[in-house]
Short mmCIF file of C-alpha atoms and ligand atoms in Angstrom, two decimals:
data_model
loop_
_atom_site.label_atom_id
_atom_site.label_comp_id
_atom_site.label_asym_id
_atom_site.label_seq_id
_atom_site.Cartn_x
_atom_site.Cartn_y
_atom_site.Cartn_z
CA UNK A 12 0.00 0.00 0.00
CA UNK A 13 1.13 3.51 -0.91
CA UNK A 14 1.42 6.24 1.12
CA UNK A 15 3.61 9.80 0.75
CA UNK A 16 5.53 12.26 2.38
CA UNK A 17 5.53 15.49 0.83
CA UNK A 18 8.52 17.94 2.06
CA UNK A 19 6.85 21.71 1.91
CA UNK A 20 7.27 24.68 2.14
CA UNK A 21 6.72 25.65 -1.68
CA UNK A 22 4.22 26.03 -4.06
CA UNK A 23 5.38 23.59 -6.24
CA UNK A 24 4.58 21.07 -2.69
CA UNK A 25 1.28 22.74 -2.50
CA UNK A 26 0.48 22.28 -6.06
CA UNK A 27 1.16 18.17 -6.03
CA UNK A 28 -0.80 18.41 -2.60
CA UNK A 29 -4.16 19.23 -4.16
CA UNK A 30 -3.12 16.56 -7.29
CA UNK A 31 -2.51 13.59 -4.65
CA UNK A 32 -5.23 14.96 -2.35
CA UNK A 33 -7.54 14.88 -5.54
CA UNK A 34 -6.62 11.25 -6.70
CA UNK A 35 -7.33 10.28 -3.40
CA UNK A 36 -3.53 9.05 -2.36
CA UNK A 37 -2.73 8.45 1.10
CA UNK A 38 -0.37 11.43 1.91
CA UNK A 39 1.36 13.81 5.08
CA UNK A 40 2.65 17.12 4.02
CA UNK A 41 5.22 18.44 6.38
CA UNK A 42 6.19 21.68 7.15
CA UNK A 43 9.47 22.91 8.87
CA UNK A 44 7.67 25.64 10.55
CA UNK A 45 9.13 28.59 9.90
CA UNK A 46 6.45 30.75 9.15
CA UNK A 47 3.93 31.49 11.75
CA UNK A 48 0.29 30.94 9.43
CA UNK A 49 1.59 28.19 7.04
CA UNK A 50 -0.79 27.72 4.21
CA UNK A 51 -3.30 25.29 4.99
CA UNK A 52 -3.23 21.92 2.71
CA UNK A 53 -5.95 19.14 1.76
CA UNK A 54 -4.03 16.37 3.50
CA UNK A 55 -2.87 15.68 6.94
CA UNK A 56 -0.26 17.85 7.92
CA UNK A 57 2.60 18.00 10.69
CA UNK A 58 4.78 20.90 11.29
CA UNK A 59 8.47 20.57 12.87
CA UNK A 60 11.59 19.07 12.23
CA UNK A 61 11.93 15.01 12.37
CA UNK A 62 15.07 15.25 14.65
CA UNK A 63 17.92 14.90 11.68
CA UNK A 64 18.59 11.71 9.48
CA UNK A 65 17.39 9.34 12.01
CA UNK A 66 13.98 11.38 13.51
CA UNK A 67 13.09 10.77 9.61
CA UNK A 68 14.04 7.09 9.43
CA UNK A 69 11.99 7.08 12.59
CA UNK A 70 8.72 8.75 11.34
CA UNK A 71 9.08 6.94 7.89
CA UNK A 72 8.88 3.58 9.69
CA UNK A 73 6.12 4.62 12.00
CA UNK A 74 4.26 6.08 9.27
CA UNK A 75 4.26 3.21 6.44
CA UNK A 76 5.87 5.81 4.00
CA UNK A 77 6.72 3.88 1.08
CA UNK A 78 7.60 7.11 -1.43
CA UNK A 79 8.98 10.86 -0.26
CA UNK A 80 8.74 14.21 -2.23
CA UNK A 81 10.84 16.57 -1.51
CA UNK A 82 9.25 19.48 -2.31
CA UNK A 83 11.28 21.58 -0.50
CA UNK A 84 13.23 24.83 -1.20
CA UNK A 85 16.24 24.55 -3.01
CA UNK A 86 18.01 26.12 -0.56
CA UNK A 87 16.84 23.88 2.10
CA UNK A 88 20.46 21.97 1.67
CA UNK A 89 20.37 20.37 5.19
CA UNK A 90 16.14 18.57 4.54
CA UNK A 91 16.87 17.19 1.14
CA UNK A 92 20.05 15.89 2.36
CA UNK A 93 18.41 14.13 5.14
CA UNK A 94 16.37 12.47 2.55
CA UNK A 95 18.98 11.18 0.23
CA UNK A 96 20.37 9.70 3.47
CA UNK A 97 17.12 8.47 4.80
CA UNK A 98 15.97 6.92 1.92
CA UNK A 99 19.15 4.97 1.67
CA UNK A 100 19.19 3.94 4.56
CA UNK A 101 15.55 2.69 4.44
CA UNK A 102 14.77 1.51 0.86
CA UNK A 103 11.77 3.94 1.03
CA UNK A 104 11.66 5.75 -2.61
CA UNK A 105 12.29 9.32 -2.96
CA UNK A 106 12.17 11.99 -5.51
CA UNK A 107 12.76 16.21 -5.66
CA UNK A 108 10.16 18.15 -7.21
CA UNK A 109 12.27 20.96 -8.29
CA UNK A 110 12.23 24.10 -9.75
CA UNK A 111 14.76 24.49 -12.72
CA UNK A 112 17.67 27.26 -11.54
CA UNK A 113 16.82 30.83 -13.24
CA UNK A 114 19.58 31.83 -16.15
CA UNK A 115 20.09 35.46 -17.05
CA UNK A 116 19.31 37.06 -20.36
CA UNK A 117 19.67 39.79 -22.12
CA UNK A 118 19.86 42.90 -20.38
CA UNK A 119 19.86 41.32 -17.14
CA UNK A 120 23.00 42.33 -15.02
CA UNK A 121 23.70 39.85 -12.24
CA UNK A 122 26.03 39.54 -10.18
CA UNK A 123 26.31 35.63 -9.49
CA UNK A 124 27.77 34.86 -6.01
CA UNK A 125 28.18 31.20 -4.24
CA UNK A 126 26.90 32.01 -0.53
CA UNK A 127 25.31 34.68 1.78
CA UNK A 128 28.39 35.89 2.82
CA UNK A 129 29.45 36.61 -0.71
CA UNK A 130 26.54 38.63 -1.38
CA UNK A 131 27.42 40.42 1.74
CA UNK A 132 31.07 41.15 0.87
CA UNK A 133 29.23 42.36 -2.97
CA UNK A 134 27.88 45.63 -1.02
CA UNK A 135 30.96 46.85 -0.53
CA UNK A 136 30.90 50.36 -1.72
CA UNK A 137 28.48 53.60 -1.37
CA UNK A 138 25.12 53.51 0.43
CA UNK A 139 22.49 52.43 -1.84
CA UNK A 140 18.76 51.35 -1.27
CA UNK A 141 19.31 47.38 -1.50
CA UNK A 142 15.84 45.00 -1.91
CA UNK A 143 16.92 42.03 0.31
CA UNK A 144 14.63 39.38 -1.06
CA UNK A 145 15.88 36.67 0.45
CA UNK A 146 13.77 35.64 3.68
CA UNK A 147 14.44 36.14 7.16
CA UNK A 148 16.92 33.47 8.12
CA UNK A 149 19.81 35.38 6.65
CA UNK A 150 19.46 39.05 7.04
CA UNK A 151 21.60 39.37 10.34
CA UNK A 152 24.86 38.99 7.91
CA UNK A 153 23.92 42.54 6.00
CA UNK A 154 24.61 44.25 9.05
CA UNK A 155 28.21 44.40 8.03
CA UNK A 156 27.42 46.51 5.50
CA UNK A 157 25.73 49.43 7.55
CA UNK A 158 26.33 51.83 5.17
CA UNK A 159 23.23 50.72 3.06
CA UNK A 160 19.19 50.80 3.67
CA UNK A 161 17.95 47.60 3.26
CA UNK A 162 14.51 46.96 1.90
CA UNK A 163 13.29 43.49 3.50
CA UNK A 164 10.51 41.69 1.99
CA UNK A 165 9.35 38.94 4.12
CA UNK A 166 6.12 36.63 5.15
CA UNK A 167 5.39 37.62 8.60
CA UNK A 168 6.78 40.68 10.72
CA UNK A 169 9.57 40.61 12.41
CA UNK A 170 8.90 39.73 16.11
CA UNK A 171 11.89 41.97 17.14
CA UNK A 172 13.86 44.51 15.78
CA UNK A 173 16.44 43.33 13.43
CA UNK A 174 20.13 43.95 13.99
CA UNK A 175 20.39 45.86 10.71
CA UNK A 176 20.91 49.13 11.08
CA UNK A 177 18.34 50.46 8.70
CA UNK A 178 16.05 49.05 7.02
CA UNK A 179 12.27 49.04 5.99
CA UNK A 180 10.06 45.66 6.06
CA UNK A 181 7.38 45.22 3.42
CA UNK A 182 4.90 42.21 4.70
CA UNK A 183 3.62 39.89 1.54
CA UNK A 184 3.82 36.76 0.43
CA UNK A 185 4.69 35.27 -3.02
CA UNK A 186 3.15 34.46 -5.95
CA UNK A 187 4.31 38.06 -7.27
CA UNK A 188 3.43 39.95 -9.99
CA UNK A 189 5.59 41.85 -12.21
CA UNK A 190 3.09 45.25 -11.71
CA UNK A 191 3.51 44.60 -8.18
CA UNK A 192 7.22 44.32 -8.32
CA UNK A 193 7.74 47.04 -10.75
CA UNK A 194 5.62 49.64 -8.42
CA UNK A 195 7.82 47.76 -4.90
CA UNK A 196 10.94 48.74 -6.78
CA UNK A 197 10.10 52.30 -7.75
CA UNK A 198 8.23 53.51 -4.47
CA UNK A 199 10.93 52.05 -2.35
CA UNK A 200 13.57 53.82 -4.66
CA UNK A 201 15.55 50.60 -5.25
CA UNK A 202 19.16 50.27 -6.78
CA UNK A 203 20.01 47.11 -6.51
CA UNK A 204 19.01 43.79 -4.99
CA UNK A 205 20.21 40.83 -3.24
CA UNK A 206 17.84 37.41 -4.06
CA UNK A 207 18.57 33.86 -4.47
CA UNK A 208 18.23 31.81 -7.44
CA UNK A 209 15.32 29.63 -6.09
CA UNK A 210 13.81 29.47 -9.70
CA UNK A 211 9.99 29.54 -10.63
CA UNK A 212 7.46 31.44 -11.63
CA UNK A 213 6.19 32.87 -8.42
CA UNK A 214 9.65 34.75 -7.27
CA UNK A 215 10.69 35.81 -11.12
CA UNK A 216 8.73 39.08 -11.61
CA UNK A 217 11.67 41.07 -9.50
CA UNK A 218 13.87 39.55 -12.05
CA UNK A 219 11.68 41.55 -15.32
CA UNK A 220 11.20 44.14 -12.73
CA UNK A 221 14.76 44.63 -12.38
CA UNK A 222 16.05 44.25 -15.86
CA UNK A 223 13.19 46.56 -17.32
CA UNK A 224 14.32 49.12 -14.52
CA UNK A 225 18.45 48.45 -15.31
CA UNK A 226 18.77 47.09 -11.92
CA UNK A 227 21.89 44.85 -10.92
CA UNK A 228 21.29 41.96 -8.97
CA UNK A 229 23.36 39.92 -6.65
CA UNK A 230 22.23 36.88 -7.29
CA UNK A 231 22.89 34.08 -4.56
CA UNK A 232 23.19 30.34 -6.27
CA UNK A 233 22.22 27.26 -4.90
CA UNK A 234 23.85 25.25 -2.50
CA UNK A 235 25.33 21.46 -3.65
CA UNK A 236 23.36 18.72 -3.02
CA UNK A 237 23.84 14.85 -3.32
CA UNK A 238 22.78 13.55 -6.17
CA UNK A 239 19.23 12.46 -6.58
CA UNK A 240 16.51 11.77 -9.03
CA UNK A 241 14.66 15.23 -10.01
CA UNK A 242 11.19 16.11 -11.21
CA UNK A 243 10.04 19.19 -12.71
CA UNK A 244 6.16 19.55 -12.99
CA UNK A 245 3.18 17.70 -11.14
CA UNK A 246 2.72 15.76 -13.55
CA UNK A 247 6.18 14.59 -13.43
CA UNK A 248 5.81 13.56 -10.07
CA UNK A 249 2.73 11.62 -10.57
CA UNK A 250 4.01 9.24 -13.39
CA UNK A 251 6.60 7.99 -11.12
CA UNK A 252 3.77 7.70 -8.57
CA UNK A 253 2.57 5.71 -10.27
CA UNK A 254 5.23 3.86 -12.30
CA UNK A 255 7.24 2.99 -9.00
CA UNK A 256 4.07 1.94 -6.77
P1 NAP B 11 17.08 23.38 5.89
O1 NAP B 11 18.21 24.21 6.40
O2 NAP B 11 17.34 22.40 4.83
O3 NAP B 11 16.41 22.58 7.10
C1 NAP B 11 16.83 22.69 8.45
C2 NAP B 11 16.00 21.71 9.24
O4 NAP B 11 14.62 22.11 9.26
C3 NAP B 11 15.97 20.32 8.64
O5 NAP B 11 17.14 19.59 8.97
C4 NAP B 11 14.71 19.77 9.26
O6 NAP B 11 14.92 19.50 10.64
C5 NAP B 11 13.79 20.96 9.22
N1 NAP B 11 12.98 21.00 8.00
C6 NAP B 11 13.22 21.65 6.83
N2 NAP B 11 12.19 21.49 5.97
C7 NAP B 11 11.30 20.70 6.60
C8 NAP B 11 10.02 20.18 6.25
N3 NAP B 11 9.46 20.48 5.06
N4 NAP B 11 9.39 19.41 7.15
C9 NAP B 11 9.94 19.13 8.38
N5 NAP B 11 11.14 19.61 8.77
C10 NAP B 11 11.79 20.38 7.90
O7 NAP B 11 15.85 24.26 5.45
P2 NAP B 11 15.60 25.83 5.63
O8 NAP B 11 16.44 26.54 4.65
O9 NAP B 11 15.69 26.11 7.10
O10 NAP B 11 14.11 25.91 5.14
C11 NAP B 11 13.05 25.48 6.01
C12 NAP B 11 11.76 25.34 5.23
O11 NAP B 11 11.44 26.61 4.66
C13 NAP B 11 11.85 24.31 4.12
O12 NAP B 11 10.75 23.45 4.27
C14 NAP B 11 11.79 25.11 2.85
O13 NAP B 11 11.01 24.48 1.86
C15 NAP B 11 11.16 26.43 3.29
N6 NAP B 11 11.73 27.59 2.57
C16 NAP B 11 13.07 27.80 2.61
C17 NAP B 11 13.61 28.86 1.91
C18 NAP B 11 15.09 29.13 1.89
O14 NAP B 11 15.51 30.08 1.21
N7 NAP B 11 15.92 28.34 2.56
C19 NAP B 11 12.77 29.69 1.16
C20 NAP B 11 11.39 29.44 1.15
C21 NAP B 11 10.90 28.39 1.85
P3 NAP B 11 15.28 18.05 11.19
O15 NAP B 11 16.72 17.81 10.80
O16 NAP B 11 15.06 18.16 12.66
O17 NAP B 11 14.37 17.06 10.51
#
């Protein structure tokens, strides 16, 4: 018998939520946590970490999952690493469902870096109004660059003040729109911003935004991860559902 751990945190997770959820498939959707409302899904949910490679081997066995998704960021290095291991470990079958990385064109002018702290040591230079589109969990690094006022865009508000020096948060949550971007980047008086290449359709509009405006863009790129069989779409995902159950 079936049954399927979807990784989330994405919309790409949410998306193959409401496919399995409609074909009836025994599923759990998991969620690190991180934000404080987390969008609500049509399958039993948990929220929290599984304690490292073996809390997962753990829940797997308790659970009867026979096939994981991991539909998680693709900067969430440390989850979908867990899962190569797990899996191994535990025979259970496991796939990414994956954005593909964004690629500049013309007229775009990035600035590709490796890490956070790259993208930090990028700033170096005259105070500018930076976008820092990047999330919360790495904003404390920009303080080295004080010189600068950082635009933040993140899900929820902080819950206390940041230790940048000055900055202005802007609450929303993604999909985007390029109207919406193009209107963020010109009220906030933007000259450059900081993002990571997470991919998709839902975080590109800053990307148009920015090239329409002349914008440069620090561009953070994704972390390595172990090798592992990738998926691209929904549908993707279902076929070897189905092919491999
Ligand atoms: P991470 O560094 O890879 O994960 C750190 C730990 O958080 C993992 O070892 C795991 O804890 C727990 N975790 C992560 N995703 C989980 C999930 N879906 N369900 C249960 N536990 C999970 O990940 P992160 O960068 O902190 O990202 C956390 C979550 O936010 C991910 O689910 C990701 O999809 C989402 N997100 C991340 C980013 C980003 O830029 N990193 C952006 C948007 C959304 P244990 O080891 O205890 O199991």
């Amino acid at each position: 018998m079936i049954k399927i751990l979807i990784l989330g945190g994405t919309t790409e997770a949410s998306a193959l939520a409401d496919a399995i959820a409609k074909r009836g498939l025994p599923a759990i959707f998991s969620y690190a946590g991180r934000v404080s409302s987390p969008k609500p899904q049509p399958l039993p949910t948990r929220i929290g970490g599984f304690g490292g490679v073996s809390g997962l081997i753990a829940f797997l066995a308790q659970e009867h999952i026979t096939h994981i998704v991991d539909a998680t960021h693709p900067f969430a290095a440390q989850m979908s690493t867990n899962v190569v291991a797990a899996a191994a470990q535990c025979g259970v079958k496991a796939i990414a469902f994956t954005r593909p990385a964004w690629r500049p064109v013309v007229g775009d002018q990035w600035q590709s870096v490796a890490s956070v702290d790259e993208a930090v040591s990028a700033l170096a230079g005259p105070p500018q109004r930076v976008l820092l589109a990047i999330g919360r969990m790495h904003l404390a690094a920009f303080a080295a660059q004080t010189q600068h006022h950082y635009v933040l865009r993140l899900v929820d508000q902080p819950d206390r003040p940041l230790s940048l020096a000055d900055y202005t948060a802007v609450i929303d949550r993604g999909p985007f729109t390029l109207e919406g971007d193009m209107a963020l980047l010109e009220t906030q008086r933007i000259e450059r911003i900081v993002c990571k290449n997470s991919g998709g359709e839902g975080a590109a509009s800053k990307l148009t935004a920015a090239r329409r405006l002349g914008l440069p863009v620090v561009m953070i790129e994704r972390p390595q991860l172990p090798s592992r069989l990738e998926a691209h779409t929904v549908d993707e995902v279902m076929s070897w559902l189905g092919d491999n159950s």
